[in-house]
Amino acid sequence: IVVVLLVSAVLGSTSVDAQTDEAELRDARAYAATYGVDLSEARRQLNLERDAGKLDAILSAREPDAFAGLWIDHRPAFRVTAQFTRDENQILQRQVAGTPLATVAQARTARSTLAQLRAQQQSLLPLARAVPAELDINVRENRVEILVTSVERLGQVARQIGAASPVDVKGV
């Protein structure tokens, strides 16, 4: 009975691996078509995307007092950009040196950390609920954005609850 169970477990694992490979191939084909790269480059860039996600988690955990977020550009060239409020090049190099991200990662300086932006977003929740409005963190621009259908309504509510007038307001 033990032999049968082991064989069954191995065969089941192979089936899952084949499904995973098939899904990854589908993703790579779609990526290649979208961004005009060959299949090999699509696979490389998809792997770099996964690595960038891990880098985001690492920087959020290890550098909360400096990390201001990251994003991926696919065009004109594949690039991962990470922002920091200080020591941007040193912090980024410490994390990407010797990894595949080292050739595509770049650092930028930002005013506010991601933690500060999240805190600012939280402080604006009463205003957003009262207007109503949507709040969004624009990592690239390093700001919290308030998306409203009525700028006048936003001003009225902000005065009523004593909130400072938001700098970045976008009508939708």
GROMACS .gro file of C-alpha atoms in nm:
model
  172
    1ILE     CA    1   0.000   0.000   0.000
    2VAL     CA    2   0.281   0.242   0.079
    3VAL     CA    3   0.433   0.195  -0.269
    4VAL     CA    4   0.101   0.271  -0.435
    5LEU     CA    5   0.060   0.589  -0.233
    6LEU     CA    6   0.410   0.707  -0.319
    7VAL     CA    7   0.358   0.644  -0.689
    8SER     CA    8   0.025   0.823  -0.674
    9ALA     CA    9   0.184   1.122  -0.499
   10VAL     CA   10   0.461   1.142  -0.759
   11LEU     CA   11   0.218   1.119  -1.050
   12GLY     CA   12  -0.007   1.384  -0.894
   13SER     CA   13   0.289   1.615  -0.851
   14THR     CA   14   0.386   1.570  -1.217
   15SER     CA   15   0.034   1.662  -1.324
   16VAL     CA   16   0.044   1.981  -1.115
   17ASP     CA   17   0.389   2.069  -1.254
   18ALA     CA   18   0.264   2.019  -1.611
   19GLN     CA   19  -0.036   2.243  -1.543
   20THR     CA   20   0.190   2.508  -1.392
   21ASP     CA   21   0.427   2.492  -1.690
   22GLU     CA   22   0.132   2.521  -1.927
   23ALA     CA   23  -0.007   2.822  -1.741
   24GLU     CA   24   0.334   2.990  -1.736
   25LEU     CA   25   0.371   2.930  -2.111
   26ARG     CA   26   0.027   3.085  -2.171
   27ASP     CA   27   0.126   3.386  -1.959
   28ALA     CA   28   0.456   3.423  -2.144
   29ARG     CA   29   0.284   3.407  -2.483
   30ALA     CA   30   0.033   3.673  -2.379
   31TYR     CA   31   0.311   3.891  -2.237
   32ALA     CA   32   0.517   3.852  -2.556
   33ALA     CA   33   0.222   3.956  -2.768
   34THR     CA   34   0.140   4.254  -2.546
   35TYR     CA   35   0.493   4.392  -2.519
   36GLY     CA   36   0.639   4.284  -2.853
   37VAL     CA   37   0.916   4.065  -2.715
   38ASP     CA   38   1.010   3.706  -2.796
   39LEU     CA   39   0.903   3.419  -2.574
   40SER     CA   40   1.238   3.388  -2.399
   41GLU     CA   41   1.242   3.758  -2.311
   42ALA     CA   42   0.880   3.738  -2.196
   43ARG     CA   43   0.968   3.459  -1.956
   44ARG     CA   44   1.268   3.655  -1.828
   45GLN     CA   45   1.059   3.965  -1.767
   46LEU     CA   46   0.781   3.769  -1.596
   47ASN     CA   47   1.043   3.620  -1.363
   48LEU     CA   48   1.176   3.971  -1.298
   49GLU     CA   49   0.821   4.081  -1.212
   50ARG     CA   50   0.803   3.807  -0.948
   51ASP     CA   51   1.143   3.913  -0.815
   52ALA     CA   52   1.023   4.276  -0.802
   53GLY     CA   53   0.725   4.168  -0.593
   54LYS     CA   54   0.958   3.997  -0.348
   55LEU     CA   55   1.182   4.305  -0.344
   56ASP     CA   56   0.880   4.523  -0.262
   57ALA     CA   57   0.795   4.301   0.036
   58ILE     CA   58   1.157   4.299   0.158
   59LEU     CA   59   1.198   4.676   0.132
   60SER     CA   60   0.862   4.736   0.302
   61ALA     CA   61   0.969   4.516   0.593
   62ARG     CA   62   1.335   4.614   0.624
   63GLU     CA   63   1.334   4.982   0.524
   64PRO     CA   64   0.997   5.129   0.631
   65ASP     CA   65   1.160   5.458   0.734
   66ALA     CA   66   1.306   5.511   0.384
   67PHE     CA   67   1.112   5.302   0.129
   68ALA     CA   68   0.858   5.494  -0.076
   69GLY     CA   69   0.732   5.218  -0.307
   70LEU     CA   70   0.826   5.064  -0.640
   71TRP     CA   71   0.679   5.008  -0.983
   72ILE     CA   72   0.757   4.830  -1.306
   73ASP     CA   73   0.780   4.991  -1.649
   74HIS     CA   74   0.745   4.760  -1.946
   75ARG     CA   75   0.809   5.017  -2.218
   76PRO     CA   76   1.022   5.154  -2.369
   77ALA     CA   77   1.245   4.915  -2.174
   78PHE     CA   78   1.177   4.683  -1.884
   79ARG     CA   79   1.271   4.866  -1.565
   80VAL     CA   80   1.200   4.835  -1.192
   81THR     CA   81   1.206   5.168  -1.010
   82ALA     CA   82   1.222   5.190  -0.632
   83GLN     CA   83   1.186   5.517  -0.442
   84PHE     CA   84   1.340   5.613  -0.110
   85THR     CA   85   1.348   5.920   0.109
   86ARG     CA   86   1.720   5.878   0.174
   87ASP     CA   87   2.024   5.669   0.074
   88GLU     CA   88   1.836   5.540  -0.230
   89ASN     CA   89   2.129   5.396  -0.423
   90GLN     CA   90   2.288   5.228  -0.123
   91ILE     CA   91   1.965   5.070   0.000
   92LEU     CA   92   1.866   4.942  -0.343
   93GLN     CA   93   2.209   4.803  -0.425
   94ARG     CA   94   2.220   4.619  -0.093
   95GLN     CA   95   1.907   4.430  -0.197
   96VAL     CA   96   1.963   4.370  -0.569
   97ALA     CA   97   2.339   4.321  -0.600
   98GLY     CA   98   2.412   3.982  -0.755
   99THR     CA   99   2.048   3.919  -0.847
  100PRO     CA  100   1.876   3.936  -1.187
  101LEU     CA  101   1.717   4.265  -1.076
  102ALA     CA  102   2.059   4.432  -1.060
  103THR     CA  103   2.053   4.503  -1.434
  104VAL     CA  104   1.701   4.652  -1.445
  105ALA     CA  105   1.657   4.826  -1.108
  106GLN     CA  106   1.696   5.198  -1.056
  107ALA     CA  107   1.653   5.420  -0.751
  108ARG     CA  108   1.475   5.753  -0.717
  109THR     CA  109   1.437   6.002  -0.437
  110ALA     CA  110   1.095   6.074  -0.287
  111ARG     CA  111   0.955   6.314  -0.025
  112SER     CA  112   0.743   6.069   0.172
  113THR     CA  113   0.781   5.705   0.268
  114LEU     CA  114   0.514   5.456   0.173
  115ALA     CA  115   0.428   5.427   0.542
  116GLN     CA  116   0.375   5.804   0.561
  117LEU     CA  117   0.154   5.797   0.252
  118ARG     CA  118  -0.054   5.517   0.402
  119ALA     CA  119  -0.090   5.716   0.726
  120GLN     CA  120  -0.196   6.024   0.529
  121GLN     CA  121  -0.447   5.812   0.338
  122GLN     CA  122  -0.589   5.682   0.668
  123SER     CA  123  -0.617   6.036   0.807
  124LEU     CA  124  -0.825   6.135   0.502
  125LEU     CA  125  -1.074   5.848   0.539
  126PRO     CA  126  -1.335   6.056   0.729
  127LEU     CA  127  -1.325   6.316   0.453
  128ALA     CA  128  -1.349   6.052   0.179
  129ARG     CA  129  -1.647   5.886   0.346
  130ALA     CA  130  -1.828   6.217   0.391
  131VAL     CA  131  -1.785   6.345   0.034
  132PRO     CA  132  -1.793   6.051  -0.090
  133ALA     CA  133  -1.457   6.013  -0.259
  134GLU     CA  134  -1.201   5.747  -0.342
  135LEU     CA  135  -0.851   5.762  -0.198
  136ASP     CA  136  -0.554   5.627  -0.386
  137ILE     CA  137  -0.179   5.622  -0.332
  138ASN     CA  138   0.006   5.723  -0.646
  139VAL     CA  139   0.346   5.568  -0.577
  140ARG     CA  140   0.507   5.709  -0.890
  141GLU     CA  141   0.409   6.065  -0.798
  142ASN     CA  142   0.460   5.996  -0.425
  143ARG     CA  143   0.127   6.133  -0.314
  144VAL     CA  144  -0.219   6.049  -0.190
  145GLU     CA  145  -0.489   6.137  -0.440
  146ILE     CA  146  -0.853   6.209  -0.369
  147LEU     CA  147  -1.079   6.116  -0.658
  148VAL     CA  148  -1.409   6.305  -0.652
  149THR     CA  149  -1.702   6.377  -0.878
  150SER     CA  150  -1.759   6.716  -0.713
  151VAL     CA  151  -1.467   6.937  -0.614
  152GLU     CA  152  -1.714   7.181  -0.457
  153ARG     CA  153  -1.854   6.907  -0.231
  154LEU     CA  154  -1.501   6.813  -0.126
  155GLY     CA  155  -1.428   7.172  -0.023
  156GLN     CA  156  -1.751   7.196   0.177
  157VAL     CA  157  -1.689   6.874   0.366
  158ALA     CA  158  -1.324   6.956   0.427
  159ARG     CA  159  -1.424   7.286   0.589
  160GLN     CA  160  -1.694   7.115   0.798
  161ILE     CA  161  -1.462   6.856   0.946
  162GLY     CA  162  -1.167   7.095   0.972
  163ALA     CA  163  -0.946   6.906   0.728
  164ALA     CA  164  -0.667   7.084   0.551
  165SER     CA  165  -0.743   7.145   0.186
  166PRO     CA  166  -0.597   6.852  -0.005
  167VAL     CA  167  -0.329   6.938  -0.257
  168ASP     CA  168  -0.392   6.662  -0.511
  169VAL     CA  169  -0.759   6.649  -0.603
  170LYS     CA  170  -0.878   6.488  -0.925
  171GLY     CA  171  -1.228   6.510  -1.060
  172VAL     CA  172  -1.364   6.190  -1.215
   0.00000   0.00000   0.00000
